[in-house]
Amino acid sequence: QMVLSLLKYSARSAGSPEVREALDDLAGRVAVVLHNRIGLQTASGNDLEAALSAVVRTLASLAEPLGISISLEVEGKAELHGKKTLAIALCVNELVTNAIKHAFVKKPIPGGLVRVGVSLRPDEHLTVIVDDDGLPIQRSPAESDGGQHQGLDLVSRLVVAHDGLMIWPEGQSKKFEMRF
């Protein structure tokens, strides 16, 4: 909590808008880790739905003033190891934050929606999808130069580190899919 407070203080006092934005992004990531670590200490700490509900609630408070809604739909029950739950929560946080910041910026869409879907059926893999009805990303992470997609790189690394598969949007699609 102290690190989060220091990041927020530093962001407020930063002279450069770029530095302020970078510190705000980092503070958002630290906040997700903090909230989920606290949740992981409870009996339901491995409950993916509870972790993602907390992420969605936090991000909804940022998105609501912009006219953007965030929905979470969960099919099945996913009790995972705490580290995997935290990694998925961080990935969802990053993807939804990117949608809020970039998918609706140039073309504000009244009633914009970011959807988070989780599916876990018996004898199938866990699927997590983040999709929105805003603008598609401009360049794929593979085409990134100069660190433009640091957040998407983080998502990719977390998914792979937890034996998952990342399926990137193609064409005009905005659907990010993670399979574990």
Short mmCIF file of N, CA and C in Angstrom, two decimals:
data_model
loop_
_atom_site.label_atom_id
_atom_site.label_comp_id
_atom_site.label_asym_id
_atom_site.label_seq_id
_atom_site.Cartn_x
_atom_site.Cartn_y
_atom_site.Cartn_z
N GLN A 1 0.83 -1.19 0.00
CA GLN A 1 0.00 0.00 0.00
C GLN A 1 0.87 1.25 0.00
N MET A 2 2.02 1.16 0.70
CA MET A 2 2.92 2.30 0.72
C MET A 2 3.49 2.56 -0.68
N VAL A 3 3.87 1.52 -1.40
CA VAL A 3 4.38 1.69 -2.75
C VAL A 3 3.31 2.30 -3.64
N LEU A 4 2.08 1.84 -3.52
CA LEU A 4 0.99 2.39 -4.30
C LEU A 4 0.80 3.88 -3.99
N SER A 5 0.84 4.24 -2.74
CA SER A 5 0.71 5.65 -2.35
C SER A 5 1.84 6.49 -2.91
N LEU A 6 3.06 5.96 -2.86
CA LEU A 6 4.20 6.70 -3.41
C LEU A 6 4.08 6.89 -4.92
N LEU A 7 3.61 5.87 -5.61
CA LEU A 7 3.41 6.00 -7.06
C LEU A 7 2.35 7.05 -7.39
N LYS A 8 1.26 7.03 -6.66
CA LYS A 8 0.19 8.00 -6.90
C LYS A 8 0.67 9.42 -6.59
N TYR A 9 1.41 9.58 -5.50
CA TYR A 9 1.96 10.89 -5.16
C TYR A 9 2.92 11.37 -6.24
N SER A 10 3.80 10.48 -6.69
CA SER A 10 4.76 10.83 -7.73
C SER A 10 4.06 11.20 -9.03
N ALA A 11 2.99 10.50 -9.36
CA ALA A 11 2.25 10.80 -10.58
C ALA A 11 1.62 12.19 -10.50
N ARG A 12 1.05 12.51 -9.34
CA ARG A 12 0.42 13.83 -9.19
C ARG A 12 1.43 14.96 -9.29
N SER A 13 2.64 14.73 -8.81
CA SER A 13 3.64 15.81 -8.79
C SER A 13 4.56 15.79 -10.01
N ALA A 14 4.36 14.84 -10.93
CA ALA A 14 5.20 14.77 -12.13
C ALA A 14 4.93 15.96 -13.04
N GLY A 15 5.99 16.54 -13.58
CA GLY A 15 5.85 17.69 -14.46
C GLY A 15 5.46 17.32 -15.87
N SER A 16 5.83 16.15 -16.32
CA SER A 16 5.59 15.71 -17.68
C SER A 16 4.33 14.85 -17.76
N PRO A 17 3.46 15.12 -18.73
CA PRO A 17 2.27 14.27 -18.89
C PRO A 17 2.63 12.81 -19.18
N GLU A 18 3.73 12.58 -19.91
CA GLU A 18 4.14 11.22 -20.22
C GLU A 18 4.56 10.48 -18.96
N VAL A 19 5.31 11.16 -18.09
CA VAL A 19 5.75 10.55 -16.83
C VAL A 19 4.54 10.29 -15.94
N ARG A 20 3.63 11.24 -15.89
CA ARG A 20 2.41 11.08 -15.08
C ARG A 20 1.61 9.87 -15.56
N GLU A 21 1.47 9.72 -16.87
CA GLU A 21 0.72 8.59 -17.41
C GLU A 21 1.42 7.26 -17.11
N ALA A 22 2.74 7.23 -17.26
CA ALA A 22 3.49 6.00 -16.97
C ALA A 22 3.36 5.61 -15.50
N LEU A 23 3.44 6.60 -14.61
CA LEU A 23 3.30 6.30 -13.18
C LEU A 23 1.88 5.88 -12.83
N ASP A 24 0.88 6.49 -13.47
CA ASP A 24 -0.51 6.08 -13.26
C ASP A 24 -0.73 4.64 -13.72
N ASP A 25 -0.15 4.29 -14.88
CA ASP A 25 -0.26 2.91 -15.37
C ASP A 25 0.36 1.93 -14.38
N LEU A 26 1.54 2.26 -13.91
CA LEU A 26 2.22 1.39 -12.95
C LEU A 26 1.43 1.28 -11.65
N ALA A 27 0.87 2.40 -11.19
CA ALA A 27 0.06 2.38 -9.97
C ALA A 27 -1.16 1.47 -10.16
N GLY A 28 -1.75 1.49 -11.35
CA GLY A 28 -2.89 0.61 -11.62
C GLY A 28 -2.52 -0.85 -11.54
N ARG A 29 -1.34 -1.19 -12.06
CA ARG A 29 -0.89 -2.58 -11.99
C ARG A 29 -0.60 -3.00 -10.55
N VAL A 30 0.03 -2.11 -9.80
CA VAL A 30 0.33 -2.40 -8.40
C VAL A 30 -0.97 -2.56 -7.61
N ALA A 31 -1.97 -1.74 -7.91
CA ALA A 31 -3.25 -1.82 -7.21
C ALA A 31 -3.92 -3.18 -7.45
N VAL A 32 -3.84 -3.68 -8.67
CA VAL A 32 -4.42 -4.99 -8.96
C VAL A 32 -3.71 -6.07 -8.15
N VAL A 33 -2.39 -6.02 -8.13
CA VAL A 33 -1.63 -7.00 -7.34
C VAL A 33 -2.02 -6.90 -5.87
N LEU A 34 -2.09 -5.69 -5.35
CA LEU A 34 -2.43 -5.48 -3.94
C LEU A 34 -3.82 -6.04 -3.63
N HIS A 35 -4.82 -5.67 -4.42
CA HIS A 35 -6.18 -6.12 -4.15
C HIS A 35 -6.29 -7.64 -4.25
N ASN A 36 -5.60 -8.22 -5.23
CA ASN A 36 -5.68 -9.67 -5.39
C ASN A 36 -4.87 -10.40 -4.34
N ARG A 37 -3.76 -9.84 -3.89
CA ARG A 37 -3.00 -10.47 -2.81
C ARG A 37 -3.82 -10.50 -1.53
N ILE A 38 -4.53 -9.42 -1.27
CA ILE A 38 -5.41 -9.39 -0.09
C ILE A 38 -6.48 -10.47 -0.24
N GLY A 39 -7.06 -10.58 -1.44
CA GLY A 39 -8.07 -11.60 -1.69
C GLY A 39 -7.54 -13.00 -1.59
N LEU A 40 -6.27 -13.18 -2.00
CA LEU A 40 -5.68 -14.51 -1.95
C LEU A 40 -5.45 -15.00 -0.53
N GLN A 41 -5.50 -14.09 0.44
CA GLN A 41 -5.32 -14.48 1.83
C GLN A 41 -6.63 -14.96 2.46
N THR A 42 -7.73 -14.80 1.74
CA THR A 42 -9.02 -15.26 2.24
C THR A 42 -9.27 -16.68 1.76
N ALA A 43 -10.33 -17.27 2.24
CA ALA A 43 -10.66 -18.64 1.86
C ALA A 43 -10.95 -18.76 0.37
N SER A 44 -11.49 -17.71 -0.25
CA SER A 44 -11.83 -17.77 -1.67
C SER A 44 -10.73 -17.18 -2.54
N GLY A 45 -9.51 -17.12 -2.01
CA GLY A 45 -8.41 -16.49 -2.71
C GLY A 45 -8.06 -17.11 -4.05
N ASN A 46 -8.40 -18.37 -4.25
CA ASN A 46 -8.10 -19.02 -5.52
C ASN A 46 -9.28 -18.95 -6.49
N ASP A 47 -10.34 -18.28 -6.10
CA ASP A 47 -11.56 -18.18 -6.90
C ASP A 47 -11.36 -17.11 -7.98
N LEU A 48 -11.24 -17.56 -9.23
CA LEU A 48 -11.00 -16.65 -10.34
C LEU A 48 -12.14 -15.65 -10.50
N GLU A 49 -13.37 -16.11 -10.32
CA GLU A 49 -14.52 -15.20 -10.48
C GLU A 49 -14.44 -14.05 -9.48
N ALA A 50 -14.10 -14.35 -8.22
CA ALA A 50 -13.99 -13.30 -7.20
C ALA A 50 -12.87 -12.33 -7.55
N ALA A 51 -11.74 -12.86 -8.01
CA ALA A 51 -10.62 -11.99 -8.37
C ALA A 51 -10.98 -11.08 -9.54
N LEU A 52 -11.61 -11.65 -10.56
CA LEU A 52 -11.97 -10.83 -11.73
C LEU A 52 -13.09 -9.85 -11.40
N SER A 53 -13.99 -10.22 -10.51
CA SER A 53 -15.04 -9.29 -10.08
C SER A 53 -14.42 -8.06 -9.43
N ALA A 54 -13.38 -8.28 -8.62
CA ALA A 54 -12.69 -7.16 -7.97
C ALA A 54 -12.02 -6.27 -9.00
N VAL A 55 -11.38 -6.86 -10.01
CA VAL A 55 -10.73 -6.09 -11.07
C VAL A 55 -11.77 -5.27 -11.83
N VAL A 56 -12.87 -5.92 -12.21
CA VAL A 56 -13.91 -5.24 -12.97
C VAL A 56 -14.52 -4.08 -12.17
N ARG A 57 -14.77 -4.30 -10.89
CA ARG A 57 -15.32 -3.22 -10.05
C ARG A 57 -14.38 -2.02 -10.01
N THR A 58 -13.08 -2.28 -9.83
CA THR A 58 -12.10 -1.21 -9.77
C THR A 58 -12.05 -0.44 -11.09
N LEU A 59 -11.99 -1.16 -12.20
CA LEU A 59 -11.90 -0.51 -13.50
C LEU A 59 -13.20 0.17 -13.91
N ALA A 60 -14.33 -0.35 -13.44
CA ALA A 60 -15.63 0.27 -13.76
C ALA A 60 -15.69 1.68 -13.21
N SER A 61 -15.05 1.93 -12.07
CA SER A 61 -15.06 3.28 -11.51
C SER A 61 -14.27 4.25 -12.39
N LEU A 62 -13.28 3.76 -13.14
CA LEU A 62 -12.55 4.60 -14.08
C LEU A 62 -13.31 4.78 -15.39
N ALA A 63 -14.01 3.73 -15.80
CA ALA A 63 -14.68 3.73 -17.10
C ALA A 63 -16.02 4.45 -17.08
N GLU A 64 -16.71 4.39 -15.96
CA GLU A 64 -18.07 4.96 -15.89
C GLU A 64 -18.13 6.44 -16.27
N PRO A 65 -17.23 7.30 -15.77
CA PRO A 65 -17.31 8.71 -16.17
C PRO A 65 -17.10 8.93 -17.67
N LEU A 66 -16.50 7.96 -18.35
CA LEU A 66 -16.28 8.06 -19.79
C LEU A 66 -17.44 7.46 -20.59
N GLY A 67 -18.46 6.97 -19.90
CA GLY A 67 -19.61 6.36 -20.56
C GLY A 67 -19.35 4.94 -21.02
N ILE A 68 -18.36 4.29 -20.42
CA ILE A 68 -18.00 2.92 -20.79
C ILE A 68 -18.42 1.98 -19.68
N SER A 69 -19.07 0.90 -20.05
CA SER A 69 -19.46 -0.14 -19.08
C SER A 69 -18.55 -1.34 -19.24
N ILE A 70 -18.37 -2.07 -18.16
CA ILE A 70 -17.58 -3.28 -18.18
C ILE A 70 -18.45 -4.41 -17.65
N SER A 71 -18.54 -5.49 -18.41
CA SER A 71 -19.34 -6.64 -17.96
C SER A 71 -18.43 -7.84 -17.73
N LEU A 72 -18.84 -8.69 -16.81
CA LEU A 72 -18.14 -9.93 -16.52
C LEU A 72 -19.14 -11.06 -16.56
N GLU A 73 -18.88 -12.05 -17.42
CA GLU A 73 -19.73 -13.23 -17.51
C GLU A 73 -18.86 -14.45 -17.26
N VAL A 74 -19.28 -15.27 -16.30
CA VAL A 74 -18.50 -16.46 -15.94
C VAL A 74 -19.38 -17.69 -16.13
N GLU A 75 -18.84 -18.64 -16.88
CA GLU A 75 -19.53 -19.91 -17.11
C GLU A 75 -18.68 -21.00 -16.48
N GLY A 76 -19.20 -21.63 -15.47
CA GLY A 76 -18.45 -22.67 -14.77
C GLY A 76 -17.74 -22.09 -13.56
N LYS A 77 -17.02 -22.93 -12.86
CA LYS A 77 -16.31 -22.53 -11.64
C LYS A 77 -14.83 -22.80 -11.83
N ALA A 78 -14.01 -21.82 -11.52
CA ALA A 78 -12.57 -21.98 -11.69
C ALA A 78 -11.84 -21.73 -10.38
N GLU A 79 -11.41 -22.77 -9.75
CA GLU A 79 -10.56 -22.68 -8.56
C GLU A 79 -9.14 -22.98 -9.02
N LEU A 80 -8.29 -21.99 -9.01
CA LEU A 80 -6.94 -22.13 -9.52
C LEU A 80 -5.93 -21.86 -8.42
N HIS A 81 -4.68 -22.20 -8.69
CA HIS A 81 -3.60 -21.83 -7.78
C HIS A 81 -3.57 -20.31 -7.71
N GLY A 82 -3.28 -19.77 -6.54
CA GLY A 82 -3.30 -18.33 -6.33
C GLY A 82 -2.46 -17.54 -7.31
N LYS A 83 -1.29 -18.06 -7.69
CA LYS A 83 -0.42 -17.34 -8.62
C LYS A 83 -1.05 -17.26 -10.01
N LYS A 84 -1.72 -18.32 -10.42
CA LYS A 84 -2.37 -18.30 -11.74
C LYS A 84 -3.56 -17.35 -11.72
N THR A 85 -4.31 -17.37 -10.62
CA THR A 85 -5.43 -16.43 -10.48
C THR A 85 -4.94 -15.00 -10.57
N LEU A 86 -3.85 -14.69 -9.87
CA LEU A 86 -3.29 -13.35 -9.89
C LEU A 86 -2.81 -12.99 -11.30
N ALA A 87 -2.16 -13.91 -11.99
CA ALA A 87 -1.67 -13.63 -13.34
C ALA A 87 -2.83 -13.33 -14.29
N ILE A 88 -3.90 -14.11 -14.21
CA ILE A 88 -5.06 -13.87 -15.07
C ILE A 88 -5.70 -12.53 -14.72
N ALA A 89 -5.80 -12.22 -13.45
CA ALA A 89 -6.36 -10.93 -13.03
C ALA A 89 -5.52 -9.77 -13.57
N LEU A 90 -4.20 -9.90 -13.54
CA LEU A 90 -3.32 -8.87 -14.09
C LEU A 90 -3.52 -8.72 -15.59
N CYS A 91 -3.64 -9.85 -16.29
CA CYS A 91 -3.87 -9.81 -17.74
C CYS A 91 -5.18 -9.11 -18.08
N VAL A 92 -6.23 -9.48 -17.38
CA VAL A 92 -7.54 -8.85 -17.61
C VAL A 92 -7.47 -7.36 -17.29
N ASN A 93 -6.81 -7.01 -16.19
CA ASN A 93 -6.65 -5.60 -15.84
C ASN A 93 -5.97 -4.85 -16.98
N GLU A 94 -4.91 -5.40 -17.52
CA GLU A 94 -4.15 -4.73 -18.58
C GLU A 94 -4.99 -4.59 -19.85
N LEU A 95 -5.66 -5.66 -20.25
CA LEU A 95 -6.45 -5.62 -21.49
C LEU A 95 -7.65 -4.68 -21.37
N VAL A 96 -8.33 -4.70 -20.23
CA VAL A 96 -9.48 -3.81 -20.05
C VAL A 96 -9.01 -2.36 -19.96
N THR A 97 -7.91 -2.12 -19.25
CA THR A 97 -7.36 -0.75 -19.16
C THR A 97 -7.00 -0.24 -20.54
N ASN A 98 -6.36 -1.08 -21.36
CA ASN A 98 -6.03 -0.67 -22.73
C ASN A 98 -7.28 -0.32 -23.52
N ALA A 99 -8.33 -1.12 -23.36
CA ALA A 99 -9.58 -0.83 -24.07
C ALA A 99 -10.15 0.52 -23.63
N ILE A 100 -10.16 0.77 -22.32
CA ILE A 100 -10.68 2.04 -21.82
C ILE A 100 -9.88 3.21 -22.38
N LYS A 101 -8.56 3.07 -22.40
CA LYS A 101 -7.68 4.16 -22.82
C LYS A 101 -7.62 4.36 -24.32
N HIS A 102 -7.70 3.28 -25.09
CA HIS A 102 -7.42 3.39 -26.52
C HIS A 102 -8.61 3.09 -27.45
N ALA A 103 -9.50 2.20 -27.06
CA ALA A 103 -10.56 1.79 -27.97
C ALA A 103 -11.64 2.84 -28.15
N PHE A 104 -11.75 3.76 -27.20
CA PHE A 104 -12.83 4.74 -27.27
C PHE A 104 -12.33 6.18 -27.36
N VAL A 105 -11.01 6.37 -27.51
CA VAL A 105 -10.42 7.71 -27.46
C VAL A 105 -10.77 8.55 -28.67
N LYS A 106 -10.47 8.06 -29.87
CA LYS A 106 -10.66 8.86 -31.08
C LYS A 106 -12.13 8.94 -31.48
N LYS A 107 -12.89 7.95 -31.10
CA LYS A 107 -14.30 7.89 -31.48
C LYS A 107 -15.11 7.54 -30.24
N PRO A 108 -15.42 8.55 -29.42
CA PRO A 108 -16.20 8.25 -28.21
C PRO A 108 -17.52 7.58 -28.61
N ILE A 109 -17.81 6.48 -27.98
CA ILE A 109 -19.01 5.72 -28.28
C ILE A 109 -19.90 5.75 -27.04
N PRO A 110 -20.99 6.51 -27.10
CA PRO A 110 -21.88 6.50 -25.93
C PRO A 110 -22.34 5.08 -25.65
N GLY A 111 -22.24 4.70 -24.41
CA GLY A 111 -22.63 3.35 -24.04
C GLY A 111 -21.62 2.30 -24.47
N GLY A 112 -20.34 2.69 -24.62
CA GLY A 112 -19.30 1.72 -24.97
C GLY A 112 -19.25 0.59 -23.97
N LEU A 113 -18.88 -0.59 -24.44
CA LEU A 113 -18.88 -1.76 -23.59
C LEU A 113 -17.59 -2.55 -23.74
N VAL A 114 -17.02 -2.94 -22.62
CA VAL A 114 -15.89 -3.87 -22.59
C VAL A 114 -16.42 -5.12 -21.89
N ARG A 115 -16.27 -6.26 -22.57
CA ARG A 115 -16.77 -7.53 -22.05
C ARG A 115 -15.61 -8.42 -21.63
N VAL A 116 -15.76 -9.00 -20.45
CA VAL A 116 -14.82 -10.01 -19.97
C VAL A 116 -15.63 -11.29 -19.81
N GLY A 117 -15.19 -12.33 -20.48
CA GLY A 117 -15.88 -13.61 -20.41
C GLY A 117 -14.93 -14.70 -19.96
N VAL A 118 -15.43 -15.57 -19.09
CA VAL A 118 -14.64 -16.69 -18.59
C VAL A 118 -15.47 -17.95 -18.78
N SER A 119 -14.84 -18.96 -19.36
CA SER A 119 -15.54 -20.22 -19.58
C SER A 119 -14.67 -21.37 -19.10
N LEU A 120 -15.24 -22.19 -18.24
CA LEU A 120 -14.56 -23.39 -17.78
C LEU A 120 -15.58 -24.51 -17.78
N ARG A 121 -15.46 -25.37 -18.76
CA ARG A 121 -16.35 -26.52 -18.86
C ARG A 121 -15.56 -27.77 -18.54
N PRO A 122 -16.22 -28.78 -18.01
CA PRO A 122 -15.52 -30.04 -17.72
C PRO A 122 -14.80 -30.55 -18.97
N ASP A 123 -13.60 -31.04 -18.78
CA ASP A 123 -12.78 -31.62 -19.85
C ASP A 123 -12.39 -30.61 -20.93
N GLU A 124 -12.43 -29.34 -20.61
CA GLU A 124 -11.98 -28.30 -21.55
C GLU A 124 -11.02 -27.37 -20.83
N HIS A 125 -10.33 -26.56 -21.61
CA HIS A 125 -9.42 -25.60 -21.01
C HIS A 125 -10.19 -24.36 -20.52
N LEU A 126 -9.56 -23.63 -19.66
CA LEU A 126 -10.10 -22.37 -19.18
C LEU A 126 -9.88 -21.32 -20.27
N THR A 127 -10.94 -20.62 -20.64
CA THR A 127 -10.85 -19.57 -21.66
C THR A 127 -11.26 -18.25 -21.03
N VAL A 128 -10.43 -17.23 -21.23
CA VAL A 128 -10.73 -15.88 -20.77
C VAL A 128 -10.68 -14.98 -22.00
N ILE A 129 -11.77 -14.24 -22.23
CA ILE A 129 -11.87 -13.36 -23.40
C ILE A 129 -12.12 -11.94 -22.93
N VAL A 130 -11.40 -11.00 -23.53
CA VAL A 130 -11.65 -9.57 -23.32
C VAL A 130 -11.93 -8.98 -24.70
N ASP A 131 -13.07 -8.34 -24.83
CA ASP A 131 -13.52 -7.80 -26.11
C ASP A 131 -14.21 -6.47 -25.83
N ASP A 132 -14.24 -5.60 -26.82
CA ASP A 132 -14.94 -4.32 -26.65
C ASP A 132 -15.58 -3.91 -27.96
N ASP A 133 -16.46 -2.89 -27.89
CA ASP A 133 -17.10 -2.41 -29.10
C ASP A 133 -16.52 -1.07 -29.56
N GLY A 134 -15.28 -0.81 -29.18
CA GLY A 134 -14.57 0.40 -29.60
C GLY A 134 -13.72 0.14 -30.83
N LEU A 135 -12.70 0.96 -31.01
CA LEU A 135 -11.80 0.84 -32.15
C LEU A 135 -10.81 -0.31 -31.95
N PRO A 136 -10.41 -0.98 -33.04
CA PRO A 136 -9.41 -2.04 -32.91
C PRO A 136 -8.03 -1.45 -32.63
N ILE A 137 -7.12 -2.31 -32.13
CA ILE A 137 -5.76 -1.83 -31.90
C ILE A 137 -5.14 -1.52 -33.26
N GLN A 138 -4.25 -0.53 -33.28
CA GLN A 138 -3.66 -0.07 -34.53
C GLN A 138 -2.59 -1.00 -35.07
N ARG A 139 -1.78 -1.57 -34.19
CA ARG A 139 -0.69 -2.44 -34.61
C ARG A 139 -0.64 -3.63 -33.68
N SER A 140 -0.30 -4.76 -34.23
CA SER A 140 -0.20 -5.95 -33.39
C SER A 140 1.05 -5.86 -32.53
N PRO A 141 1.07 -6.54 -31.40
CA PRO A 141 2.26 -6.53 -30.55
C PRO A 141 3.51 -7.00 -31.30
N ALA A 142 3.36 -7.89 -32.28
CA ALA A 142 4.51 -8.37 -33.04
C ALA A 142 5.13 -7.25 -33.88
N GLU A 143 4.31 -6.26 -34.27
CA GLU A 143 4.80 -5.15 -35.08
C GLU A 143 5.31 -4.01 -34.22
N SER A 144 5.23 -4.15 -32.91
CA SER A 144 5.57 -3.07 -32.00
C SER A 144 7.04 -2.66 -32.13
N ASP A 145 7.25 -1.35 -32.08
CA ASP A 145 8.61 -0.84 -32.04
C ASP A 145 8.69 0.21 -30.95
N GLY A 146 9.80 0.28 -30.28
CA GLY A 146 9.98 1.29 -29.25
C GLY A 146 9.13 1.07 -28.02
N GLY A 147 8.69 -0.15 -27.75
CA GLY A 147 7.96 -0.43 -26.52
C GLY A 147 6.54 0.09 -26.49
N GLN A 148 5.92 0.28 -27.67
CA GLN A 148 4.56 0.82 -27.71
C GLN A 148 3.55 -0.08 -27.01
N HIS A 149 3.80 -1.37 -27.00
CA HIS A 149 2.83 -2.31 -26.44
C HIS A 149 3.39 -3.02 -25.22
N GLN A 150 3.94 -2.26 -24.29
CA GLN A 150 4.53 -2.88 -23.11
C GLN A 150 3.50 -3.67 -22.33
N GLY A 151 2.29 -3.13 -22.21
CA GLY A 151 1.25 -3.83 -21.48
C GLY A 151 0.86 -5.13 -22.14
N LEU A 152 0.76 -5.12 -23.48
CA LEU A 152 0.41 -6.35 -24.20
C LEU A 152 1.55 -7.36 -24.13
N ASP A 153 2.79 -6.87 -24.09
CA ASP A 153 3.93 -7.76 -23.90
C ASP A 153 3.86 -8.41 -22.53
N LEU A 154 3.48 -7.64 -21.52
CA LEU A 154 3.31 -8.18 -20.17
C LEU A 154 2.25 -9.28 -20.17
N VAL A 155 1.13 -9.03 -20.83
CA VAL A 155 0.05 -10.03 -20.91
C VAL A 155 0.58 -11.30 -21.56
N SER A 156 1.25 -11.16 -22.68
CA SER A 156 1.78 -12.31 -23.40
C SER A 156 2.73 -13.12 -22.53
N ARG A 157 3.62 -12.45 -21.82
CA ARG A 157 4.59 -13.14 -20.98
C ARG A 157 3.90 -13.86 -19.81
N LEU A 158 2.89 -13.21 -19.21
CA LEU A 158 2.18 -13.85 -18.10
C LEU A 158 1.43 -15.10 -18.56
N VAL A 159 0.78 -15.00 -19.71
CA VAL A 159 0.03 -16.14 -20.23
C VAL A 159 0.97 -17.32 -20.50
N VAL A 160 2.07 -17.05 -21.18
CA VAL A 160 3.04 -18.12 -21.49
C VAL A 160 3.65 -18.69 -20.21
N ALA A 161 3.95 -17.82 -19.24
CA ALA A 161 4.56 -18.29 -17.99
C ALA A 161 3.63 -19.23 -17.21
N HIS A 162 2.34 -19.16 -17.49
CA HIS A 162 1.37 -20.02 -16.80
C HIS A 162 0.79 -21.06 -17.75
N ASP A 163 1.64 -21.47 -18.71
CA ASP A 163 1.30 -22.54 -19.65
C ASP A 163 0.04 -22.25 -20.44
N GLY A 164 -0.16 -21.00 -20.79
CA GLY A 164 -1.34 -20.62 -21.55
C GLY A 164 -1.01 -20.29 -22.99
N LEU A 165 -2.05 -20.05 -23.76
CA LEU A 165 -1.96 -19.66 -25.15
C LEU A 165 -2.67 -18.33 -25.32
N MET A 166 -2.00 -17.37 -25.94
CA MET A 166 -2.60 -16.05 -26.19
C MET A 166 -3.01 -16.00 -27.65
N ILE A 167 -4.27 -15.67 -27.89
CA ILE A 167 -4.77 -15.53 -29.26
C ILE A 167 -5.11 -14.06 -29.46
N TRP A 168 -4.35 -13.41 -30.36
CA TRP A 168 -4.47 -11.98 -30.58
C TRP A 168 -5.58 -11.67 -31.56
N PRO A 169 -6.15 -10.47 -31.49
CA PRO A 169 -7.19 -10.08 -32.45
C PRO A 169 -6.62 -10.06 -33.87
N GLU A 170 -7.46 -10.38 -34.83
CA GLU A 170 -7.07 -10.33 -36.23
C GLU A 170 -7.98 -9.37 -36.96
N GLY A 171 -7.43 -8.68 -37.93
CA GLY A 171 -8.22 -7.76 -38.73
C GLY A 171 -8.86 -6.68 -37.87
N GLN A 172 -10.15 -6.51 -38.00
CA GLN A 172 -10.88 -5.49 -37.24
C GLN A 172 -11.38 -5.99 -35.90
N SER A 173 -11.10 -7.22 -35.58
CA SER A 173 -11.53 -7.79 -34.30
C SER A 173 -10.81 -7.10 -33.15
N LYS A 174 -11.44 -7.10 -32.00
CA LYS A 174 -10.83 -6.56 -30.78
C LYS A 174 -10.84 -7.61 -29.67
N LYS A 175 -11.00 -8.85 -30.07
CA LYS A 175 -11.15 -9.94 -29.11
C LYS A 175 -9.78 -10.54 -28.77
N PHE A 176 -9.40 -10.42 -27.51
CA PHE A 176 -8.20 -11.05 -26.97
C PHE A 176 -8.66 -12.32 -26.25
N GLU A 177 -8.04 -13.43 -26.58
CA GLU A 177 -8.42 -14.70 -25.96
C GLU A 177 -7.21 -15.35 -25.31
N MET A 178 -7.40 -15.79 -24.07
CA MET A 178 -6.35 -16.51 -23.34
C MET A 178 -6.90 -17.88 -23.00
N ARG A 179 -6.10 -18.90 -23.29
CA ARG A 179 -6.50 -20.28 -22.97
C ARG A 179 -5.46 -20.89 -22.04
N PHE A 180 -5.96 -21.53 -20.99
CA PHE A 180 -5.08 -22.17 -20.00
C PHE A 180 -5.49 -23.63 -19.83
#
